[in-house]
Coordinates of C-alpha atoms in Angstrom, one line a residue:
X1440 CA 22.3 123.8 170.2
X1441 CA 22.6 125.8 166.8
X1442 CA 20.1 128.3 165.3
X1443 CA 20.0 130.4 162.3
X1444 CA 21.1 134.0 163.5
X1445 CA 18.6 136.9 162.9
X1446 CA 19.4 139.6 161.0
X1447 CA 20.2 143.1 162.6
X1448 CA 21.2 146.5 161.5
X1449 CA 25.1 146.3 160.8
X1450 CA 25.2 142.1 161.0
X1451 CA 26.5 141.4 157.6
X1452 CA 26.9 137.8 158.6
X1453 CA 23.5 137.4 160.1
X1454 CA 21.5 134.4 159.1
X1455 CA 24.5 132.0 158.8
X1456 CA 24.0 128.9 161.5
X1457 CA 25.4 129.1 164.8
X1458 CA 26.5 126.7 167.3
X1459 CA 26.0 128.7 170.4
X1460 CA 27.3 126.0 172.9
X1461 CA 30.5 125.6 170.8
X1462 CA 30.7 121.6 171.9
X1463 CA 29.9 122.3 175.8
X1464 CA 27.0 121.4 178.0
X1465 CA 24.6 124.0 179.0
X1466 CA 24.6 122.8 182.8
X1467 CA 28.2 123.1 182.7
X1468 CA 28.3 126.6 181.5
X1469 CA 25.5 127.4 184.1
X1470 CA 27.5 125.4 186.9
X1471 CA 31.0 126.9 186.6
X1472 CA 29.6 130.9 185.6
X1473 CA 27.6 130.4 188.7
X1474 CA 29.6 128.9 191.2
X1475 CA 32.4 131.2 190.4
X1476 CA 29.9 134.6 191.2
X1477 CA 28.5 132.8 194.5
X1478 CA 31.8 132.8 195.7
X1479 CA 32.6 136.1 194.5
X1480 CA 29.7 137.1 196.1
X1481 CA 30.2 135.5 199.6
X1482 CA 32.9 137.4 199.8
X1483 CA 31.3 140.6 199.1
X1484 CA 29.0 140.3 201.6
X1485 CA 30.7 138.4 204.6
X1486 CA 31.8 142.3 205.2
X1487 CA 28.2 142.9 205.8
X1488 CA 27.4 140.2 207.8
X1489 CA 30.3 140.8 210.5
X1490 CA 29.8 144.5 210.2
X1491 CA 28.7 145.2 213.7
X1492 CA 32.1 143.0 214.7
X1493 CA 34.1 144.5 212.6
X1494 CA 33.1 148.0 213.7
X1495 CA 34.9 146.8 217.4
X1496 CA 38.2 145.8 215.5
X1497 CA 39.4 148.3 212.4
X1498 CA 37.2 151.9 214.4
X1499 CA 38.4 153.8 217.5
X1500 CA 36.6 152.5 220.6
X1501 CA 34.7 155.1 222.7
X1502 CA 31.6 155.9 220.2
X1503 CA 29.9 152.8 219.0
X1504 CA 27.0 154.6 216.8
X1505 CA 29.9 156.4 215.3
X1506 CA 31.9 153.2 214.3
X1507 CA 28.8 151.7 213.2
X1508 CA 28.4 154.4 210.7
X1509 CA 31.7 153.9 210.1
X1510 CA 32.0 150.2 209.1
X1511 CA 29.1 150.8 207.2
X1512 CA 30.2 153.6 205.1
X1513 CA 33.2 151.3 204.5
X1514 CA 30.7 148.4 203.3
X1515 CA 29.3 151.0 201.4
X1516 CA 32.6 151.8 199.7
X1517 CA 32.7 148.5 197.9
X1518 CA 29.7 149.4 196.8
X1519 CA 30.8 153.0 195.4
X1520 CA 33.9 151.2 193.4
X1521 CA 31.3 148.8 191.5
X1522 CA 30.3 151.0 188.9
X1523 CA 34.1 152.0 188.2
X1524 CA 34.9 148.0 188.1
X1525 CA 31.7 147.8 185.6
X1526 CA 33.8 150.0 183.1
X1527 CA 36.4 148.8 183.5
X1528 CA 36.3 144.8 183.2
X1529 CA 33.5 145.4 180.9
X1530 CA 35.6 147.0 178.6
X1531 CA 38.0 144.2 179.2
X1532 CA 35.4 141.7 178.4
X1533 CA 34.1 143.0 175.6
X1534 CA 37.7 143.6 173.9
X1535 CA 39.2 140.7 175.0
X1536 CA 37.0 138.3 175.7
X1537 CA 33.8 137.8 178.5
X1538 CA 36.2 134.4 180.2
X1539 CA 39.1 136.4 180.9
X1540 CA 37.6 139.6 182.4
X1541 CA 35.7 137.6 184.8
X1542 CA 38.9 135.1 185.6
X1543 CA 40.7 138.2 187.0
X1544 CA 37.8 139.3 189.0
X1545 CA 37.9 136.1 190.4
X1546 CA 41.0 136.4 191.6
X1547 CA 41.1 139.9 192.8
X1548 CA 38.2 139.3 195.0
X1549 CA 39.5 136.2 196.8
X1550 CA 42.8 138.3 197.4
X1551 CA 41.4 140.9 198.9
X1552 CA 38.7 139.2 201.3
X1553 CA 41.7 136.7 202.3
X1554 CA 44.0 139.7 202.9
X1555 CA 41.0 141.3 204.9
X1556 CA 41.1 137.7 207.4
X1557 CA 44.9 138.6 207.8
X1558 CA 44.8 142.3 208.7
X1559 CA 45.7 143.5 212.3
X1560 CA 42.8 146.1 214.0
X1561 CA 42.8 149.6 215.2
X1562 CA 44.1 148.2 218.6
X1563 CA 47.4 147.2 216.5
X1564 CA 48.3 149.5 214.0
X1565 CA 46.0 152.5 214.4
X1566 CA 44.7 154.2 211.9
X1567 CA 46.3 152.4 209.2
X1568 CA 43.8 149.7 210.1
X1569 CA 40.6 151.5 208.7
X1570 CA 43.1 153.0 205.6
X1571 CA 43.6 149.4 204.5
X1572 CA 40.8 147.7 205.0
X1573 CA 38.6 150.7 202.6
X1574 CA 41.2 150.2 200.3
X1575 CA 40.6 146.5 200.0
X1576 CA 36.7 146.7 200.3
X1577 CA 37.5 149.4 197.1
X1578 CA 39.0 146.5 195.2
X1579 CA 36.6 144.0 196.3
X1580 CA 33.4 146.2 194.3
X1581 CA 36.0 147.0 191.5
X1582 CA 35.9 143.2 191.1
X1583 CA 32.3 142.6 191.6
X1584 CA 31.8 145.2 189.2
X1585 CA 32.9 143.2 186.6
X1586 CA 31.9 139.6 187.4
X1587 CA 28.0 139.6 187.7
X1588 CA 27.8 141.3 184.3
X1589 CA 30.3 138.4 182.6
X1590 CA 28.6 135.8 184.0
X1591 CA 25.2 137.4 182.9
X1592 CA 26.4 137.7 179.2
X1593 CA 28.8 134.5 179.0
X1594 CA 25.5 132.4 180.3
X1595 CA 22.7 134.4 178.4
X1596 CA 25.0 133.8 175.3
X1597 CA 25.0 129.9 175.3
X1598 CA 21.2 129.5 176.1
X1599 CA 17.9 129.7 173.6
X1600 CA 15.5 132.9 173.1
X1601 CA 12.7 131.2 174.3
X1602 CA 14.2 129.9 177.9
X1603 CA 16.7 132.8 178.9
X1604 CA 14.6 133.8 181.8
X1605 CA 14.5 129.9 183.0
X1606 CA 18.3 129.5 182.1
X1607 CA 20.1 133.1 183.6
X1608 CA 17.6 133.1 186.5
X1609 CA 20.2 130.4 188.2
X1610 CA 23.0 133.0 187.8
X1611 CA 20.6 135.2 189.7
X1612 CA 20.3 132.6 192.7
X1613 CA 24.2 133.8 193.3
X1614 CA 23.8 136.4 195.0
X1615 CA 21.4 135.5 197.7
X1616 CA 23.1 131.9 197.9
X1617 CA 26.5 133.6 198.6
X1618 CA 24.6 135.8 201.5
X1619 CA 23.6 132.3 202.4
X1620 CA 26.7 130.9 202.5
X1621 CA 28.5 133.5 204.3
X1622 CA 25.7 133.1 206.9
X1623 CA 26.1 129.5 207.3
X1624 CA 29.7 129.6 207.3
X1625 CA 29.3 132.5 210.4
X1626 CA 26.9 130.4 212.0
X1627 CA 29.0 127.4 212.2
X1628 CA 32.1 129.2 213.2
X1629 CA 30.2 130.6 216.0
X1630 CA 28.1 127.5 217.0
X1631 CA 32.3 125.4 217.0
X1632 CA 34.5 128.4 218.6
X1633 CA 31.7 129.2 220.8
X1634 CA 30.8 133.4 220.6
X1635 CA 33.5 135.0 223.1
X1636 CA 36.4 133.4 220.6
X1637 CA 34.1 134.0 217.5
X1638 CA 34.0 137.6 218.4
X1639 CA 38.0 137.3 219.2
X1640 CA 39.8 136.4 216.0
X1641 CA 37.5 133.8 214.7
X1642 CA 35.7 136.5 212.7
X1643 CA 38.6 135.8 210.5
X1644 CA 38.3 132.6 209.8
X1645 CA 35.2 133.0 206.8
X1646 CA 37.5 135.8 205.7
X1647 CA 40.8 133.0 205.3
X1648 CA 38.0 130.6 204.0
X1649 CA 37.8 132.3 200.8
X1650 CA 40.8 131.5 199.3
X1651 CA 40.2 127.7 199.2
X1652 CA 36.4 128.7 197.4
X1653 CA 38.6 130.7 194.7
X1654 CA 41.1 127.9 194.2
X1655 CA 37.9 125.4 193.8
X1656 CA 36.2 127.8 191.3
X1657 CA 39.1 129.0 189.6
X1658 CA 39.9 125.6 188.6
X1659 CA 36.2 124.7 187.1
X1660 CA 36.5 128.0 185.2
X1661 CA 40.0 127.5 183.7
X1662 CA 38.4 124.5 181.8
X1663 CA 35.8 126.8 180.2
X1664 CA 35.6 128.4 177.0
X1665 CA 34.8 131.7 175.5
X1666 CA 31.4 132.1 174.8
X1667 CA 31.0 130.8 170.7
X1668 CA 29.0 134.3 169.9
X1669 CA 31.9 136.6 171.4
X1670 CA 34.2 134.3 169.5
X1671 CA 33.0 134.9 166.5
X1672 CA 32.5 138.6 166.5
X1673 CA 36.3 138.6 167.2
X1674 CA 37.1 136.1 164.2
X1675 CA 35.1 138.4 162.3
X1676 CA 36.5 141.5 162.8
X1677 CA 33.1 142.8 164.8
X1678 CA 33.9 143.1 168.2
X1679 CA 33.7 146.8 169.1
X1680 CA 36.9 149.0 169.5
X1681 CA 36.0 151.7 171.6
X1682 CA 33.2 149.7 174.3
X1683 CA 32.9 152.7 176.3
X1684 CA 32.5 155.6 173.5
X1685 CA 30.0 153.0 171.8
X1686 CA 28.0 152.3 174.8
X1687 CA 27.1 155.7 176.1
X1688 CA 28.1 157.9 172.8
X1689 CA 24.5 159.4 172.3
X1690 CA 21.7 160.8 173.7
X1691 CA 19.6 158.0 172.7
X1692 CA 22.5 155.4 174.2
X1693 CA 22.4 157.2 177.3
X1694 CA 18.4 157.7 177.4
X1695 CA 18.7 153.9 177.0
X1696 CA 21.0 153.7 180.3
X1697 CA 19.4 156.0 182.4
X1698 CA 15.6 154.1 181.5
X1699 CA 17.3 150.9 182.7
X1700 CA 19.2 152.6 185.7
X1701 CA 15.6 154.5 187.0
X1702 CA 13.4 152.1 185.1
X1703 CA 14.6 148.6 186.5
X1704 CA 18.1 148.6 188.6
X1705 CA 17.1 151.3 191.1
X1706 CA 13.9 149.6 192.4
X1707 CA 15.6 146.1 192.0
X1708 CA 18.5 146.7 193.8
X1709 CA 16.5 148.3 197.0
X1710 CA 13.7 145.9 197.1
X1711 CA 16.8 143.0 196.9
X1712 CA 19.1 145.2 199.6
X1713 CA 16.1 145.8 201.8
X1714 CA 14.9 142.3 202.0
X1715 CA 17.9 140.8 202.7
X1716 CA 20.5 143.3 204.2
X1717 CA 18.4 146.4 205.6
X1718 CA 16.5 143.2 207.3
X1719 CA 19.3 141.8 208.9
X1720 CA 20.9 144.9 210.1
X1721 CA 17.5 146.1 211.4
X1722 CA 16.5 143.0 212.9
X1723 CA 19.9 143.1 214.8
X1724 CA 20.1 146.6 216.1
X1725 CA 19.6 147.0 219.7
X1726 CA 17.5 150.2 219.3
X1727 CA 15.3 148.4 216.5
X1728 CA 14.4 144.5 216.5
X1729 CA 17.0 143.8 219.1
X1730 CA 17.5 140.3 218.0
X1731 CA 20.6 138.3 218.5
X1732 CA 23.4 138.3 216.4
X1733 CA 23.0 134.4 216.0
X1734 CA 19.3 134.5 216.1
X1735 CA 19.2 136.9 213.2
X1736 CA 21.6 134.7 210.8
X1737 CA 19.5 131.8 211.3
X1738 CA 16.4 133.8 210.8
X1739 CA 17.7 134.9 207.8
X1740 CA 19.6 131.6 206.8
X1741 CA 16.5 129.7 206.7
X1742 CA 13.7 132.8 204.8
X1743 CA 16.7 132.4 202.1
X1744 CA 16.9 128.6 201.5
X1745 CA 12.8 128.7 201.7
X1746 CA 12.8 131.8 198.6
X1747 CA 15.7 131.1 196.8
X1748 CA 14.2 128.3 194.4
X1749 CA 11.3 131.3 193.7
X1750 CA 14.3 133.0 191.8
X1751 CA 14.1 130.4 189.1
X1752 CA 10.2 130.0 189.0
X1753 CA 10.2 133.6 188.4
X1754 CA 12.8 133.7 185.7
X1755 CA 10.7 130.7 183.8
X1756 CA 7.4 132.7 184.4
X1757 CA 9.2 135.9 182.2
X1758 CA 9.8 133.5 179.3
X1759 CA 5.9 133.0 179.2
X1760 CA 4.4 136.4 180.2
X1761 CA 7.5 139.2 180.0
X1762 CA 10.3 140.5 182.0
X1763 CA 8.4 143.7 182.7
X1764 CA 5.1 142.3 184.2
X1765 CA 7.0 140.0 186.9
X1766 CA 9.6 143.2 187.5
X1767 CA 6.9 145.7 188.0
X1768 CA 4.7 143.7 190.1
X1769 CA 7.5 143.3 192.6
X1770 CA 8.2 146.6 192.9
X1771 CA 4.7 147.7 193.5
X1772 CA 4.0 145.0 196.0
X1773 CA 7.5 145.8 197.6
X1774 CA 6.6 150.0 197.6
X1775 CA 2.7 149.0 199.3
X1776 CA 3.5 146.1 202.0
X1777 CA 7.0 146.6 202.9
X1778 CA 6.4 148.8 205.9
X1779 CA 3.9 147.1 207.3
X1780 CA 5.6 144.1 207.2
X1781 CA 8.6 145.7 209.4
X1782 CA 5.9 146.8 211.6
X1783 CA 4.7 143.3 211.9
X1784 CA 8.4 142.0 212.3
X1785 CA 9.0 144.8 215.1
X1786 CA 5.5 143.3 216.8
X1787 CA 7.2 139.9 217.7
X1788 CA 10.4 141.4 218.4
X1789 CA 12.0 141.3 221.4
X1790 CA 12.0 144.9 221.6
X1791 CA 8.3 144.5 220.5
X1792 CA 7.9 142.5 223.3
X1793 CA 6.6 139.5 222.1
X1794 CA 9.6 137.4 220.4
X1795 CA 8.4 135.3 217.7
X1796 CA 11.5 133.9 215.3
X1797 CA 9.1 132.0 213.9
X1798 CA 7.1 134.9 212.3
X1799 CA 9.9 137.0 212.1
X1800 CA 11.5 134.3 209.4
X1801 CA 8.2 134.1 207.8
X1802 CA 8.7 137.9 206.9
X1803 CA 11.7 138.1 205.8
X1804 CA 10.7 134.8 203.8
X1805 CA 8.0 137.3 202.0
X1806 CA 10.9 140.2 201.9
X1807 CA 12.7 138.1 200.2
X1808 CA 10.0 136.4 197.8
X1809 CA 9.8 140.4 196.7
X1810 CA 13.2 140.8 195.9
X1811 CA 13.0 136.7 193.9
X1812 CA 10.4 138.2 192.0
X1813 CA 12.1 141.8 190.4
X1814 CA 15.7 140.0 190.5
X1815 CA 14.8 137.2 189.0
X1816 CA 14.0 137.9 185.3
X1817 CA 16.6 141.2 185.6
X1818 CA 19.8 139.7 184.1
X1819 CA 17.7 138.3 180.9
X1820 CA 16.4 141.4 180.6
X1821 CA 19.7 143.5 180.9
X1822 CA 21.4 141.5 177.9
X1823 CA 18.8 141.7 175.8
X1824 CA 18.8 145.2 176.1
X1825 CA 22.6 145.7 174.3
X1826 CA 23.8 144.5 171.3
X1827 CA 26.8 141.9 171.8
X1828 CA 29.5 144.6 170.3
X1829 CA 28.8 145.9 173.9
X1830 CA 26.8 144.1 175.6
X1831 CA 29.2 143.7 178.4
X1832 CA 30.0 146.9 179.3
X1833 CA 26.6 148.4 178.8
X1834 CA 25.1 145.5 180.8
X1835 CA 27.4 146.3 184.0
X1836 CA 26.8 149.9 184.0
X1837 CA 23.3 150.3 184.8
X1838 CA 23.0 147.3 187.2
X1839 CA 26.3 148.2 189.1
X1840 CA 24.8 151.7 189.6
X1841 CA 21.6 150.7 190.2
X1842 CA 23.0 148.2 193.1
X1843 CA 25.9 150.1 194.1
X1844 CA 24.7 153.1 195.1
X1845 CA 20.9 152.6 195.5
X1846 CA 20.9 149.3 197.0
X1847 CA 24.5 149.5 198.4
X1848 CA 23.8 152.7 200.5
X1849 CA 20.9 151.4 201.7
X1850 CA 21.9 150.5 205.1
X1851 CA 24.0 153.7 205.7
X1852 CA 21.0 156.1 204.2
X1853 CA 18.6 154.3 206.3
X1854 CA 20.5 154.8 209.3
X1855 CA 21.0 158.3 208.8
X1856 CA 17.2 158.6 208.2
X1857 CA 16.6 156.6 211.2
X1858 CA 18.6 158.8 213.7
X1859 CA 17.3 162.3 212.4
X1860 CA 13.7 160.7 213.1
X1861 CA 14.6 159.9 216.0
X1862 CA 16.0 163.3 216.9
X1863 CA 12.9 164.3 215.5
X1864 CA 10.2 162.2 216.1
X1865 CA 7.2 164.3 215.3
X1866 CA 8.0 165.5 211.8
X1867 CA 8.3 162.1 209.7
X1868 CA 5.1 160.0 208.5
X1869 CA 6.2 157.1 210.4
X1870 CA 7.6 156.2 213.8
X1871 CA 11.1 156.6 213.8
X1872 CA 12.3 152.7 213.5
X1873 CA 9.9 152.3 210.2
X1874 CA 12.0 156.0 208.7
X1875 CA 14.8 154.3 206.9
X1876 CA 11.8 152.2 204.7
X1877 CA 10.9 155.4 203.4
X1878 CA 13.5 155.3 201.4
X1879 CA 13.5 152.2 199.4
X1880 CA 9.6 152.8 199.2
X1881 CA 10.1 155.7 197.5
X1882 CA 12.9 154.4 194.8
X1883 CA 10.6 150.8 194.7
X1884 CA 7.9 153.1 194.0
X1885 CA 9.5 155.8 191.3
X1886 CA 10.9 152.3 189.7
X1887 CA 7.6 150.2 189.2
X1888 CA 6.1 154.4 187.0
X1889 CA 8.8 155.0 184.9
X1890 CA 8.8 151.2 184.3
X1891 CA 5.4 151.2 183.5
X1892 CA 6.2 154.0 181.4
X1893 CA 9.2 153.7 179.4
X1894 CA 10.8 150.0 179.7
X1895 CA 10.0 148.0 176.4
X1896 CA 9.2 144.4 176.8
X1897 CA 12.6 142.6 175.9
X1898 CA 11.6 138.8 175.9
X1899 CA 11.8 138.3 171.9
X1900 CA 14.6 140.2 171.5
X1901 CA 17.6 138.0 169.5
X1902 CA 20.7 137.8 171.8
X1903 CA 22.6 137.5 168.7
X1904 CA 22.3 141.3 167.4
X1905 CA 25.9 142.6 166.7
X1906 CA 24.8 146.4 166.2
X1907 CA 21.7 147.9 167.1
X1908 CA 19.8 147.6 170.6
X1909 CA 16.9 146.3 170.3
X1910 CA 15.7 148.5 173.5
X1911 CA 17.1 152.0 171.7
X1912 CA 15.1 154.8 170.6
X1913 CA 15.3 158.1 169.5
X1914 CA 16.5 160.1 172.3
X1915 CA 12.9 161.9 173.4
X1916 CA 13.9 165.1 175.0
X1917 CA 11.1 165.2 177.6
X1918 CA 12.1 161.5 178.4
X1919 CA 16.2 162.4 179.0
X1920 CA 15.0 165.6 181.6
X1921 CA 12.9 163.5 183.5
X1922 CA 15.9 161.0 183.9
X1923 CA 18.3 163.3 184.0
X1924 CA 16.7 165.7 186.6
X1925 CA 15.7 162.8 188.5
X1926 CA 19.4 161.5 188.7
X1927 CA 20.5 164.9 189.8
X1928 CA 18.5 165.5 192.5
X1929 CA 19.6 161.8 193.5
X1930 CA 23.2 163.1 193.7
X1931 CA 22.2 166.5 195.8
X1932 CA 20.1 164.7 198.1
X1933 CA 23.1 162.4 198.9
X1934 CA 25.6 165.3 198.9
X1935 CA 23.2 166.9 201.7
X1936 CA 21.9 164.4 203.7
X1937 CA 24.1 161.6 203.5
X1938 CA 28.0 162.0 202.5
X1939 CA 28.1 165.0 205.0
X1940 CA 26.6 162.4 207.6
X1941 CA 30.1 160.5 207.0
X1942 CA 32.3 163.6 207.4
X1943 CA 35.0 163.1 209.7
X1944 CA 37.7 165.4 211.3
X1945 CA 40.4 163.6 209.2
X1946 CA 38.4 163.2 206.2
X1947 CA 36.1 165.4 204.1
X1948 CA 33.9 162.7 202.6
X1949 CA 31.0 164.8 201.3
X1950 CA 34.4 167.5 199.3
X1951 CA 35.8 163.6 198.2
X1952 CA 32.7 162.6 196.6
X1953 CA 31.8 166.4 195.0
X1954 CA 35.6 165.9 193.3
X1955 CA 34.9 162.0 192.2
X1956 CA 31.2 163.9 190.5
X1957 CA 33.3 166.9 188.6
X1958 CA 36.0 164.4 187.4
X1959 CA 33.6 161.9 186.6
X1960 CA 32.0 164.7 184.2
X1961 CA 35.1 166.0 183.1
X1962 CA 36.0 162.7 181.8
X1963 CA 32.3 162.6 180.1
X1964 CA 33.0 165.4 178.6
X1965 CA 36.1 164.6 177.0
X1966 CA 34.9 161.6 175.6
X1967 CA 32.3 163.4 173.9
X1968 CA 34.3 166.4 172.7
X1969 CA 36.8 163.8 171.5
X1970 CA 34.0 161.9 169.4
X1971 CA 32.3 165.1 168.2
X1972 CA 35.9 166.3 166.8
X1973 CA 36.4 162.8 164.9
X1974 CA 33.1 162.7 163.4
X1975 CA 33.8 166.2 162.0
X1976 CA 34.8 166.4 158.9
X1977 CA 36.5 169.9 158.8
X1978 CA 38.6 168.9 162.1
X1979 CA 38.9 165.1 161.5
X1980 CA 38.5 162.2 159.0
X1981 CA 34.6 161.4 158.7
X1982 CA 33.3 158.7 160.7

């Protein structure tokens, strides 16, 4: 596959011709990136699909709502470290090289999920128990924070303009085929140990499963190759030096960011976290749908194999109409219909009364359509968004914010939402098992404006610009309050309402998270006093 480059602000070499396959197949490239993320993914999220299990094993007995909280905060953790692993491998991938960074995620992520399937319970080694197992749910989002974002770039960079919707929309299957998996790996344990044994120890066997997946997928990456673009921007001298300063060094860079975070990521990731996750744990709460543990995985094992191959139509429909029409319409749909459609589910419950599986598999089916049709297209539109200096570190950001702490809190700010209406059942504008939808109706909803609003439509944008985004604008000052103030009172809301909700005698959580924010903008602020003093002449050399 070889084109003529385009030429971009700052490409001196553009318009020479370019072999972006560099000798490999595209199915190959698709096969091993993907494969390699599923797994990576199944491993993120058997956490959340034992959660209610694993609450019984690593919490103090006595309180179960309290150890439910508990296990989910610690799911939520993962979640937290994502952003920090976007920087991080992302700076790795776009110094070194987009194979690498996501070869160590890899490998970081099997260790830690096999480590988890080896790790005595509270019963065992007290409170040690809990201490570990955060610590390696922390490592396991520092690692998905940097695959999804190198298997977006390495697969966007081998494909052709006018099919990266089609082509990166399989990448995008990963994640709901790795729920899948996990599921259908839980169900068999079950259905072969039989529940009292599954509920035991052999919650641990999925856990001890993953290291044969990471041996099987480490070995079909280790025969790939970096991807030809990346290559040549390092023979060449272009690859960026500073990823980090360059992605998020101006006003207009971090305008860029926060338009993608609030424009695209946020309603994404809770429309996808909702549909899938929020809907299994609902579904299975005894005070809510009051399904079965089994019952629910198969509900949701069979609405995912039925909407999965929508992933794919909708990433080939964004080559012919746009990324932003397909994106938007989901989150509309999602921000009108998603209550009723957990009112509907709660109807042929068996805490309804009238249990339907049937039905209740058809709506998670259409959940799930929602989140095929904003997920979908997302990951063609992130990297044509950055220039390839960059691209993987200012990919990962955005998306690992967006679905770290938007989609990955979901469950735990729904539940929190969910018990103060039910303490309080007369001041919310829904009953009190439909309160923690408010939530993602609200961010679906905020999402689907601002995207109407500010996103630019990204679909003939060259993936092969070295310097300049295509997306990036002059920094509007109206545009960077709005996003700004809107991302502050994001942080104060969760600082009231839901960190303090995780407060525990033995741990401050809500103090924790104010002293990760202040460092976090201490280290900002560093990095731009630090560039401001070498760009100044009188202080520095000129830049």
């Amino acid at each position: 596959m070889t084109v003529r480059a385009v030429p971009t602000g700052g490409d001196e070499r553009a318009g020479e011709e370019f072999d972006r396959l560099g000798g490999a197949n595209v199915w190959q490239v698709i096969g091993a990136s993907a494969v390699g993320t599923m797994i990576e993914w199944y491993d993120f999220y058997i956490f959340g699909s034992l959660a209610l299990i694993l609450a019984g094993k690593f919490f103090p007995p006595g309180n179960e709502t309290l150890a439910a909280l508990s296990v989910l905060a610690t799911f939520a953790a993962g979640f937290a470290a994502r952003p920090f692993g976007a920087l991080f491998f992302g700076r790795i991938g776009d110094l070194v090289g987009r194979k690498y960074a996501f070869l160590v995620t890899l490998l970081i992520m099997g260790g830690a999920t096999f480590v988890i399937g080896l790790l005595p319970g509270y019963g065992t080694i007290g409170f040690v128990a809990p201490l570990i197992l955060v610590l390696l749910r922390l490592l396991q989002g520092l690692a998905l924070g940097g695959e999804y974002g190198g298997a977006a770039v390495y697969i966007a960079e081998h494909v052709p303009d006018n099919r990266r919707g089609y082509y990166t929309s399989f990448i995008q299957t990963t994640a709901t085929l790795g729920l899948f998996l996990s599921l259908l790996v839980i169900l068999t344990t079950q259905e072969i140990l039989g529940q009292t044994r599954f509920e035991s120890w052999g919650w641990r066997v999925p856990f001890l499963l993953s290291i044969l997946l990471v041996g099987i997928s480490l070995f079909i990456r280790l025969r790939l190759q970096e991807s030809p673009l990346f290559a040549q921007l390092k023979s060449s001298g272009r690859t960026s030096a500073a990823p980090i300063t360059e992605s998020f060094g101006t006003w207009s860079k971090w305008q860029t960011v926060l338009t993608v975070l609030w424009g695209a990521a946020a309603g994404q990731a809770v429309v996808w976290y909702c549909g899938q996750f929020y809907a299994l744990f609902w579904l299975q709460n005894p005070k809510l749908g009051g399904v079965s543990s089994f019952d629910t995985n198969l509900i949701l094992v069979v609405a995912l194999a039925m909407a999965t191959p929508f992933f794919i139509v909708f990433g080939a429909l964004s080559d012919r109409i746009g990324r932003k029409p397909v994106m938007m319409a989901g989150n509309l749909i999602a921000a009108i219909t998603t209550i009723p459609l957990f009112a509907l589910m709660y109807r042929f419950s068996p805490n309804g009364g009238n249990y339907q599986p049937v039905i209740l598999t058809l709506c998670v089916f259409v959940l799930v359509l929602y989140v095929t049709m904003v997920y979908g297209p997302i990951a063609a539109f992130l990297v044509e968004s950055f220039p390839a200096r960059v691209r993987y570190t200012s990919v990962s950001l955005p998306y690992h914010v967006g679905n770290g702490y938007f989609g990955g809190f979901l469950p735990l700010i729904a539940g929190v939402v969910v018990a103060k209406a039910t303490a309080n059942p007369g001041g919310w504008p829904v009953d009190p098992q439909y309160a923690g939808l408010l939530y993602p109706v609200a961010v679906a909803f905020i999402t689907f404006v601002l995207g109407m609003w500010l996103l630019p439509e990204t679909r003939h944008n060259s993936i092969l610009a070295a310097a300049q985004e295509p997306t990036e604008r002059k920094a509007s000052p109206l545009v960077l309050t709005i996003l700004i103030a809107l991302s502050v009172i994001a942080l104060v809301l969760a600082d009231q309402y839901v960190t303090v909700a995780l407060n525990r005698p033995e741990f401050n959580v809500q103090w924790f998270f104010r002293i990760l924010a202040l460092a976090i903008v201490a280290v900002v602020g560093f990095f731009a006093l630090s560039r401001r003093r070498a760009a100044d002449p009188a202080v520095g050399p000129a830049a």
